[in-house]
XYZ file of C-alpha atoms in Angstrom:
611
model
C 3.535 -105.364 -85.919
C 5.981 -108.137 -86.777
C 9.329 -106.585 -87.634
C 12.150 -107.861 -89.817
C 15.383 -106.584 -91.322
C 17.438 -107.672 -94.313
C 20.953 -108.692 -93.387
C 22.207 -106.444 -96.208
C 21.401 -103.459 -93.954
C 24.068 -104.360 -91.420
C 27.842 -104.720 -91.217
C 29.726 -107.798 -90.076
C 29.345 -111.534 -90.546
C 25.965 -113.227 -90.859
C 26.171 -114.508 -87.281
C 27.013 -111.024 -86.010
C 24.062 -109.591 -87.934
C 21.679 -112.120 -86.399
C 22.902 -111.320 -82.889
C 22.528 -107.578 -83.528
C 19.018 -107.941 -84.964
C 17.904 -110.001 -81.979
C 19.536 -107.601 -79.533
C 17.722 -104.650 -81.114
C 14.355 -106.369 -80.728
C 13.581 -107.478 -84.281
C 11.274 -110.464 -84.686
C 12.947 -111.819 -87.818
C 15.435 -111.287 -90.634
C 15.689 -111.607 -94.387
C 18.731 -113.610 -95.433
C 20.653 -111.811 -98.165
C 22.204 -114.592 -100.234
C 25.775 -113.187 -100.393
C 25.810 -113.129 -96.571
C 24.994 -116.843 -96.445
C 27.509 -117.707 -99.165
C 30.298 -115.984 -97.209
C 29.302 -117.493 -93.863
C 31.389 -120.336 -92.387
C 28.251 -121.753 -90.741
C 26.047 -124.265 -92.556
C 22.393 -123.422 -93.309
C 21.429 -125.743 -90.443
C 23.709 -123.869 -88.041
C 22.281 -120.507 -89.139
C 18.764 -121.860 -88.622
C 19.650 -123.142 -85.163
C 21.304 -119.834 -84.214
C 18.219 -117.892 -85.294
C 16.007 -120.176 -83.214
C 18.208 -119.701 -80.141
C 18.040 -115.935 -80.622
C 14.266 -115.975 -81.026
C 14.408 -114.842 -84.665
C 12.343 -116.119 -87.557
C 13.988 -116.404 -90.977
C 11.394 -114.639 -93.100
C 12.774 -114.346 -96.638
C 15.591 -115.583 -98.839
C 16.744 -113.089 -101.443
C 17.312 -112.438 -104.247
C 16.628 -114.717 -107.189
C 17.126 -112.695 -110.353
C 15.967 -112.850 -113.965
C 13.487 -115.690 -113.481
C 10.813 -114.625 -116.013
C 10.534 -113.206 -119.500
C 13.245 -115.478 -120.902
C 13.330 -118.019 -123.718
C 12.728 -121.684 -122.992
C 16.406 -122.601 -122.952
C 17.176 -119.906 -120.393
C 14.133 -120.872 -118.328
C 15.376 -124.454 -117.988
C 18.447 -122.960 -116.316
C 16.151 -120.851 -114.084
C 14.456 -124.034 -112.884
C 17.822 -125.681 -112.258
C 19.019 -122.703 -110.210
C 15.725 -122.493 -108.376
C 15.773 -126.122 -107.331
C 19.215 -125.663 -105.818
C 18.073 -122.527 -103.961
C 14.893 -124.177 -102.737
C 16.941 -126.999 -101.285
C 19.071 -124.495 -99.352
C 15.948 -122.645 -98.187
C 14.453 -125.857 -96.856
C 17.636 -126.415 -94.835
C 17.309 -122.857 -93.482
C 13.605 -123.267 -92.784
C 12.634 -120.283 -94.983
C 9.419 -120.529 -96.984
C 9.407 -117.286 -99.053
C 11.874 -116.332 -101.790
C 12.164 -112.926 -103.432
C 12.184 -113.083 -107.241
C 13.025 -109.818 -109.000
C 11.707 -108.716 -112.368
C 14.140 -109.286 -115.214
C 16.661 -106.544 -116.052
C 18.363 -108.283 -118.995
C 18.376 -106.829 -122.497
C 17.175 -110.150 -123.942
C 13.992 -110.079 -121.836
C 10.718 -110.901 -123.599
C 8.110 -108.161 -123.196
C 5.100 -110.441 -122.842
C 3.031 -110.713 -119.663
C 1.741 -114.093 -120.755
C 5.265 -115.500 -121.021
C 6.234 -114.064 -117.608
C 3.055 -115.394 -115.992
C 3.511 -118.856 -117.479
C 7.079 -119.053 -116.231
C 6.165 -117.808 -112.753
C 3.393 -120.437 -112.649
C 5.881 -123.193 -113.469
C 8.351 -121.793 -110.952
C 5.568 -121.684 -108.366
C 4.706 -125.309 -109.067
C 8.315 -126.291 -108.376
C 8.440 -124.120 -105.255
C 5.215 -125.586 -103.896
C 6.826 -129.003 -103.798
C 9.364 -127.604 -101.333
C 6.748 -125.731 -99.274
C 8.027 -122.441 -100.658
C 6.234 -119.362 -102.047
C 7.442 -116.958 -104.769
C 7.267 -113.205 -103.956
C 7.546 -111.412 -107.325
C 8.936 -107.882 -107.144
C 8.958 -105.174 -109.823
C 12.418 -103.606 -109.742
C 12.431 -99.871 -110.422
C 15.006 -100.538 -113.163
C 13.363 -103.716 -114.506
C 13.688 -104.110 -118.285
C 9.912 -104.133 -118.792
C 8.306 -104.872 -115.429
C 9.177 -101.811 -113.344
C 5.750 -101.050 -111.855
C 4.161 -103.019 -108.999
C 0.800 -102.819 -110.760
C 2.164 -104.699 -113.752
C 3.825 -107.222 -111.432
C 0.431 -107.804 -109.810
C -1.235 -108.304 -113.227
C 1.378 -110.943 -114.068
C 0.792 -112.689 -110.724
C -2.943 -112.685 -111.449
C -2.287 -114.258 -114.839
C 0.001 -116.860 -113.231
C -2.919 -117.844 -111.007
C -0.940 -120.095 -108.691
C -1.261 -120.297 -104.878
C 2.518 -120.241 -104.465
C 2.974 -117.032 -106.505
C 2.332 -113.578 -105.027
C 3.938 -110.133 -104.961
C 6.606 -108.446 -102.897
C 6.026 -104.732 -102.396
C 9.088 -102.534 -101.908
C 8.552 -98.874 -101.023
C 11.748 -97.765 -102.763
C 10.890 -99.395 -106.089
C 7.408 -97.895 -105.985
C 8.028 -94.397 -104.631
C 11.329 -93.721 -106.420
C 9.491 -94.044 -109.731
C 6.690 -91.798 -108.538
C 4.088 -94.569 -108.816
C 0.861 -94.052 -106.893
C 0.752 -96.577 -104.031
C -3.032 -96.257 -103.599
C -3.654 -99.217 -105.930
C -1.965 -101.465 -103.360
C -5.349 -101.577 -101.650
C -6.726 -103.461 -104.671
C -4.345 -106.385 -104.052
C -5.735 -109.041 -101.685
C -3.677 -109.095 -98.525
C -2.986 -112.824 -98.784
C -1.371 -112.289 -102.217
C 1.118 -109.791 -100.792
C 3.723 -112.314 -99.760
C 6.273 -109.837 -98.412
C 6.792 -106.140 -97.665
C 10.106 -104.262 -97.750
C 10.525 -100.662 -96.627
C 13.192 -98.053 -97.266
C 13.208 -94.279 -97.167
C 15.479 -92.135 -99.347
C 16.486 -88.502 -99.836
C 15.111 -86.621 -102.834
C 17.901 -86.966 -105.411
C 18.171 -86.499 -109.160
C 20.195 -89.474 -110.327
C 19.742 -92.853 -111.972
C 17.453 -95.001 -109.883
C 19.857 -97.965 -109.633
C 22.647 -95.879 -108.050
C 20.092 -94.136 -105.861
C 18.869 -97.511 -104.648
C 22.259 -99.133 -104.109
C 23.904 -96.311 -102.138
C 21.387 -93.851 -100.717
C 18.487 -95.666 -99.111
C 17.648 -94.642 -95.551
C 15.629 -95.984 -92.664
C 12.032 -94.742 -92.291
C 11.769 -91.170 -91.075
C 15.129 -90.063 -92.478
C 14.263 -89.294 -96.097
C 11.597 -87.701 -98.254
C 9.249 -90.659 -98.886
C 5.800 -90.676 -97.274
C 6.130 -94.115 -95.729
C 3.264 -93.495 -93.326
C 0.782 -93.270 -96.207
C 2.518 -96.123 -98.038
C 2.280 -98.539 -95.115
C -1.305 -97.456 -94.434
C -2.227 -98.610 -97.965
C -0.581 -101.975 -97.312
C -2.403 -102.376 -94.003
C -5.746 -101.533 -95.622
C -5.063 -104.213 -98.237
C -5.078 -106.747 -95.410
C -1.368 -107.593 -95.303
C -0.453 -109.113 -91.942
C 3.090 -110.390 -92.591
C 6.462 -109.000 -91.527
C 7.233 -105.311 -92.035
C 10.846 -105.545 -93.146
C 13.649 -103.081 -93.792
C 15.772 -103.429 -96.909
C 18.200 -100.526 -96.887
C 21.253 -100.432 -99.128
C 23.463 -97.686 -97.697
C 27.244 -97.340 -97.791
C 27.371 -95.803 -94.305
C 25.260 -98.433 -92.551
C 27.423 -101.212 -93.983
C 30.459 -99.616 -92.247
C 29.115 -98.614 -88.847
C 28.880 -100.694 -85.664
C 26.388 -103.482 -86.285
C 24.631 -103.333 -82.902
C 24.184 -99.557 -83.076
C 22.810 -99.709 -86.627
C 20.368 -102.462 -85.667
C 19.001 -100.376 -82.780
C 18.804 -97.378 -85.099
C 16.863 -99.471 -87.644
C 14.470 -100.848 -85.035
C 13.804 -97.322 -83.741
C 12.786 -96.270 -87.250
C 10.149 -99.016 -87.441
C 8.766 -98.172 -84.009
C 8.484 -94.538 -85.096
C 6.712 -95.625 -88.289
C 4.367 -97.933 -86.398
C 3.319 -94.985 -84.234
C 2.809 -92.736 -87.262
C 0.661 -95.339 -89.033
C -1.377 -96.070 -85.893
C -2.138 -92.349 -85.526
C -2.920 -92.041 -89.241
C -5.339 -94.995 -89.275
C -6.916 -94.297 -85.903
C -9.715 -96.794 -85.297
C -8.716 -98.605 -88.537
C -5.292 -99.509 -87.127
C -4.939 -103.294 -86.823
C -3.998 -105.093 -83.635
C -0.248 -104.772 -83.102
C 0.062 -101.176 -84.317
C 0.485 -99.152 -81.119
C 0.932 -95.433 -80.615
C 3.863 -94.058 -78.645
C 3.378 -91.778 -75.650
C 3.385 -88.233 -77.010
C 4.206 -84.907 -75.412
C 4.703 -82.828 -78.554
C 7.895 -80.886 -79.250
C 9.832 -79.423 -76.296
C 8.668 -75.981 -75.192
C 12.039 -74.306 -74.813
C 15.734 -74.802 -74.177
C 16.061 -75.198 -70.416
C 19.866 -75.057 -70.290
C 23.065 -75.782 -72.162
C 25.935 -77.508 -70.397
C 29.594 -76.878 -71.140
C 32.083 -79.349 -69.757
C 35.842 -79.012 -69.282
C 38.586 -79.757 -66.779
C 38.895 -75.997 -66.328
C 35.893 -73.822 -67.218
C 37.477 -70.510 -66.164
C 37.916 -69.371 -69.770
C 34.179 -69.829 -70.355
C 33.385 -68.061 -67.069
C 35.447 -65.082 -68.221
C 33.699 -65.058 -71.598
C 30.226 -65.248 -70.034
C 31.068 -62.409 -67.658
C 32.153 -60.121 -70.508
C 28.841 -60.572 -72.344
C 26.745 -59.899 -69.258
C 25.811 -63.285 -67.787
C 25.311 -63.438 -64.011
C 27.052 -66.124 -61.908
C 24.192 -67.752 -59.965
C 26.299 -69.906 -57.707
C 27.890 -73.322 -57.322
C 25.976 -76.587 -57.070
C 25.749 -77.725 -53.466
C 27.192 -81.209 -54.133
C 29.039 -81.054 -57.465
C 31.815 -78.967 -59.103
C 29.218 -77.299 -61.316
C 28.254 -73.615 -61.631
C 25.258 -71.856 -63.169
C 25.316 -68.653 -65.232
C 22.154 -66.949 -66.449
C 20.985 -64.037 -68.595
C 17.282 -63.565 -69.161
C 15.915 -67.077 -69.664
C 19.248 -68.356 -71.000
C 20.966 -70.729 -68.567
C 24.518 -72.052 -69.004
C 25.783 -74.831 -66.732
C 29.568 -75.184 -66.417
C 30.591 -78.693 -65.377
C 34.082 -79.724 -64.238
C 32.987 -83.123 -62.892
C 34.720 -86.169 -64.453
C 36.310 -83.846 -67.033
C 40.035 -84.471 -66.667
C 41.880 -83.592 -69.881
C 38.777 -82.191 -71.604
C 38.771 -78.775 -73.249
C 35.538 -76.726 -73.186
C 32.820 -78.346 -75.284
C 29.057 -78.566 -75.390
C 28.207 -81.680 -73.399
C 24.440 -81.489 -72.895
C 21.234 -79.658 -73.727
C 18.228 -79.531 -71.423
C 14.676 -79.023 -72.651
C 11.517 -77.949 -70.879
C 8.702 -80.296 -71.915
C 5.021 -80.629 -71.117
C 5.273 -84.151 -69.638
C 8.696 -85.516 -68.715
C 7.316 -88.888 -67.594
C 5.630 -89.496 -70.970
C 8.768 -88.454 -72.844
C 10.848 -90.884 -70.790
C 8.414 -93.671 -71.642
C 8.543 -92.698 -75.318
C 12.347 -92.738 -75.351
C 12.350 -96.160 -73.710
C 10.002 -97.651 -76.307
C 12.263 -96.279 -79.042
C 15.282 -98.096 -77.640
C 17.086 -94.878 -76.775
C 20.226 -95.158 -74.603
C 19.587 -93.219 -71.404
C 22.007 -90.710 -69.911
C 23.025 -91.275 -66.307
C 23.757 -88.553 -63.746
C 24.212 -89.266 -60.064
C 21.517 -87.503 -58.062
C 21.525 -87.015 -54.291
C 18.593 -86.696 -51.912
C 16.688 -83.467 -52.396
C 17.991 -82.931 -55.941
C 15.853 -83.010 -59.062
C 16.353 -86.178 -61.091
C 16.540 -85.095 -64.729
C 15.683 -87.773 -67.271
C 17.896 -87.873 -70.323
C 19.169 -89.730 -73.351
C 22.393 -89.887 -75.326
C 22.148 -88.544 -78.876
C 24.013 -90.389 -81.655
C 26.892 -87.880 -81.566
C 27.331 -88.400 -77.799
C 25.620 -85.181 -76.677
C 23.411 -85.780 -73.655
C 19.822 -84.570 -73.953
C 17.851 -83.939 -70.745
C 14.252 -82.982 -70.127
C 12.064 -81.843 -67.271
C 8.439 -80.814 -67.020
C 7.833 -77.083 -67.378
C 5.765 -75.693 -64.490
C 5.433 -72.118 -65.721
C 7.740 -70.752 -63.010
C 10.386 -68.078 -63.565
C 13.167 -70.640 -63.073
C 13.188 -74.454 -63.105
C 13.307 -76.274 -59.794
C 16.836 -77.595 -60.370
C 18.205 -74.016 -60.436
C 17.525 -73.823 -56.675
C 20.339 -76.343 -56.119
C 22.934 -73.616 -56.878
C 24.013 -71.518 -53.923
C 25.804 -68.254 -53.059
C 25.310 -66.609 -56.449
C 24.940 -62.961 -57.411
C 21.603 -61.266 -57.957
C 20.386 -61.483 -61.520
C 21.237 -58.318 -63.447
C 19.422 -56.970 -66.464
C 20.790 -58.017 -69.836
C 19.877 -57.613 -73.523
C 20.168 -61.424 -73.701
C 16.715 -62.980 -73.434
C 17.017 -66.711 -74.246
C 18.834 -69.407 -76.203
C 18.089 -68.831 -79.902
C 19.655 -71.995 -81.304
C 22.256 -74.665 -80.582
C 24.459 -75.828 -83.436
C 25.912 -79.333 -83.200
C 28.747 -80.671 -85.324
C 27.981 -84.242 -86.410
C 30.315 -87.073 -87.404
C 29.518 -88.037 -91.005
C 28.447 -91.537 -90.025
C 25.680 -90.510 -87.573
C 23.858 -87.639 -89.285
C 20.959 -89.800 -90.531
C 20.615 -91.467 -87.140
C 20.671 -88.027 -85.493
C 17.822 -86.829 -87.726
C 15.767 -89.855 -86.674
C 16.698 -89.406 -83.000
C 15.412 -85.839 -82.825
C 12.309 -86.514 -84.913
C 11.294 -89.760 -83.195
C 12.271 -89.191 -79.565
C 11.735 -85.423 -79.263
C 9.187 -84.996 -82.076
C 11.333 -82.283 -83.673
C 11.035 -82.382 -87.477
C 13.633 -81.370 -90.046
C 12.825 -77.830 -91.174
C 15.464 -77.136 -93.821
C 18.688 -78.351 -95.395
C 21.516 -76.405 -96.965
C 25.216 -76.501 -97.817
C 27.703 -73.868 -96.683
C 31.132 -73.291 -98.200
C 34.061 -73.467 -95.807
C 37.766 -72.970 -96.590
C 38.178 -76.763 -96.683
C 34.980 -77.858 -98.434
C 31.212 -77.903 -98.106
C 29.533 -78.138 -94.718
C 26.150 -79.853 -94.909
C 23.608 -78.380 -92.514
C 20.194 -79.785 -91.584
C 18.028 -77.774 -89.235
C 15.841 -79.484 -86.628
C 13.131 -77.071 -85.527
C 9.934 -77.101 -83.484
C 6.811 -75.866 -85.303
C 6.715 -72.651 -83.250
C 10.436 -71.941 -83.734
C 11.211 -72.070 -80.008
C 13.710 -74.887 -80.602
C 16.272 -74.602 -83.395
C 19.126 -77.115 -83.755
C 21.313 -76.966 -86.876
C 23.150 -80.277 -87.348
C 26.349 -79.697 -89.321
C 28.484 -82.298 -91.051
C 32.012 -81.193 -91.828
C 33.861 -82.040 -95.059
C 35.683 -85.423 -95.038
C 39.061 -83.679 -94.852
C 38.109 -82.468 -91.372
C 37.075 -85.906 -90.070
C 38.566 -86.565 -86.661
C 39.244 -82.867 -86.024
C 36.243 -81.702 -83.969
C 37.721 -78.265 -83.286
C 37.788 -77.589 -87.029
C 33.975 -77.456 -86.948
C 33.210 -76.277 -83.416
C 29.831 -76.411 -81.754
C 28.152 -73.191 -80.816
C 25.344 -71.724 -78.774
C 23.470 -68.692 -80.094
C 21.697 -66.359 -77.667
C 18.743 -64.183 -78.659
C 19.047 -60.490 -77.790
C 16.679 -57.535 -77.893
C 19.437 -54.945 -78.452
C 22.512 -56.463 -80.020
C 24.298 -53.138 -80.560
C 24.045 -52.314 -76.855
C 25.210 -55.827 -75.992
C 28.200 -55.628 -78.345
C 29.275 -52.229 -76.978
C 28.901 -53.305 -73.341
C 30.774 -56.568 -73.952
C 33.662 -54.715 -75.616
C 33.842 -52.315 -72.686
C 34.331 -55.352 -70.431
C 37.147 -56.684 -72.610
C 35.438 -58.965 -75.150
C 37.466 -59.668 -78.282
C 34.848 -60.736 -80.860
C 35.621 -62.744 -83.943
C 37.144 -60.279 -86.402
C 35.229 -59.876 -89.659
C 37.233 -58.773 -92.743
C 36.514 -55.323 -94.160
C 35.843 -56.865 -97.583
C 32.662 -58.300 -96.089
C 31.294 -54.817 -95.344
C 32.194 -53.550 -98.822
C 30.167 -56.435 -100.251
C 27.362 -55.817 -97.737
C 27.057 -52.231 -98.951
C 26.700 -53.520 -102.505
C 24.111 -56.179 -101.657
C 21.873 -54.141 -99.358
C 20.922 -50.484 -99.418
C 21.870 -49.930 -95.789
C 21.849 -46.676 -93.914
C 25.491 -45.453 -93.797
C 25.289 -45.022 -90.029
C 24.123 -48.627 -89.592
C 26.863 -49.879 -91.915
C 29.418 -47.941 -89.864
C 28.112 -49.534 -86.668
C 28.358 -53.001 -88.200
C 31.997 -52.346 -89.194
C 32.880 -50.927 -85.794
C 31.425 -53.824 -83.789
C 32.178 -56.767 -86.148
C 28.459 -57.357 -86.579
C 27.171 -59.299 -89.567
C 23.823 -58.796 -91.247
C 21.201 -60.603 -93.267
C 17.772 -59.722 -94.559
C 14.954 -61.448 -96.388
C 11.333 -60.663 -97.229
C 10.283 -61.486 -93.655
C 12.746 -59.477 -91.598
C 16.333 -58.771 -90.574
C 19.056 -60.630 -88.676
C 22.040 -59.052 -86.900
C 24.624 -61.203 -85.153
C 28.212 -61.421 -83.935
C 30.495 -64.214 -82.798
C 33.032 -64.730 -80.049
C 36.392 -66.344 -80.638
C 36.496 -70.138 -80.281
C 37.422 -71.478 -76.847
C 38.254 -75.168 -76.900
C 35.659 -76.696 -79.215
C 33.026 -74.023 -78.685
C 32.068 -70.452 -79.495
C 29.080 -68.230 -78.757
C 26.903 -66.265 -81.145
C 24.550 -63.409 -80.278
C 21.616 -62.662 -82.541
C 18.808 -60.165 -82.919
C 15.867 -61.078 -85.135
C 13.355 -58.536 -86.382
C 10.086 -59.136 -88.163
C 9.559 -62.822 -88.905
C 13.102 -63.672 -89.992
C 13.502 -67.402 -89.363
C 16.907 -68.228 -90.866
C 20.463 -68.285 -89.561
C 22.306 -65.865 -91.823
C 23.595 -68.751 -93.936
C 25.213 -66.329 -96.376
C 27.468 -65.105 -93.561
C 28.615 -68.574 -92.525
C 31.450 -68.821 -95.095
C 32.865 -65.544 -93.776
C 32.639 -66.799 -90.212
C 34.265 -70.137 -91.076
C 37.140 -68.397 -92.864
C 37.624 -65.970 -89.986
C 37.663 -68.845 -87.501
C 40.220 -70.740 -89.549
C 42.391 -67.622 -89.799
C 42.184 -67.170 -86.034
C 43.046 -70.813 -85.431
C 46.071 -70.659 -87.762
C 47.269 -67.447 -86.061
C 46.986 -69.127 -82.647
C 48.969 -72.118 -83.937
C 51.736 -69.769 -85.149
C 51.871 -68.010 -81.774
C 52.114 -71.339 -79.932
C 54.855 -72.511 -82.293
């Protein structure tokens, strides 16, 4: 699959964009005209740079309002076109994108549009250039690719074909199946973009909220399959207008974009099976991880976390034989405390380990997706865990599950206590705070590398604004990872939206009582919450009294119940303990605003004490 990306997707100068696209592994680029206009380099210099980088220049765009105009206006179209064609020849580009007219004075007559495209094609042919006509979703009259194709058929010129853009087609709800009726050699160019499901005017949606494939709600796998079946063999290009991507580091965004196309290539290859054309290759696949193998907390001094783990019943299983790292376990929940290379760091969640069916295949998959690998020094006789760095900086490790009671790496910890019984059985979920600029990349990272799809999305009120939460979850529910984006006012203050690890329990009341007897001070829940709880749910008075006494919070839906409590925040981290009954699959989202307010109150009280 030949890949391309529009320079409008990336930040920086045109030269910087070309370097980033080449570095990420793209085969070519579309030149967005404003990028060329602002560039200090001549068209010849841009062409030479692309050649040195191994990039083809695949498309020049856009030319606007070229059809459906009166004769006087069309003479100006030809004048503009001739100037553009001259520049394209200097660049060595042979396809130009021409958008359907959006002007109010447009003539609604397919014959007029076809005649003018034919004349434009005749001019273009003299320069060795082809016209790719695109139906804009907000075109004055031509806003449907099927009508654009009818006009191209009427134009009946070898230099006039169509450009298909997934956003313009899918945002309007048009059925892409008719793409297969267009001869592949008349599809002159293909542009792809995903997008979230939004209710807003299509122009604003397009200009600010497009996403890379795999990050939105469009079925791009089916869309591209239609294009492939039509016989299109040209570049598969990304054209993504997004305010965030135009601000983030150009090299990182380019890698992110290339990963999205590799993920899509795999999805289309699997969808088409034997029909998949040469060049569409599947990725190695292991399926979603089986379970959370461990969570790692890193700090210069982890003693505060050790004390907290001891109060809730974790067992210290010893110190690593070569590193300043300790292991604590309860049931199948394993917490690694790491003080290596942690000078000046307060406690925070540094890594998550997963048990997978085939670690070697997952490593190969991550490599093909251009994922940055995590590095840990490993000595002779120690298990070498493969890993990658998630967009937020969290390290993700994996190892093959062998069905044993404990993973092999746990044997590297020595002189620990015997495992004691505990109501804690496993890790229930891991909640990661995300910088606003990486949330879309994080969604793609988990879905493409780890094959963990997005299960739900919600917004939670905090004292300082809305927290957006997107849940990554394996089909069987064994892996749950809420990704939370804090309000802009909290940007740069990671402790304001701390990470947390939730542990599943089989008797949360017993756990809460035992932890208190060992000195645990849980997060205090206001009494107003329990008054409201009594009004919302018809709870047994004895249960309600227990909830009040132990600072437990409660939720219920048609599938089951959810009891949980929180610890105070230590550094940038807190723990949650949960008990699910029935088939409850949520996270007690209605309780999150109470928790966030209680955490903020605790943080402000601590600030006053320190002052």
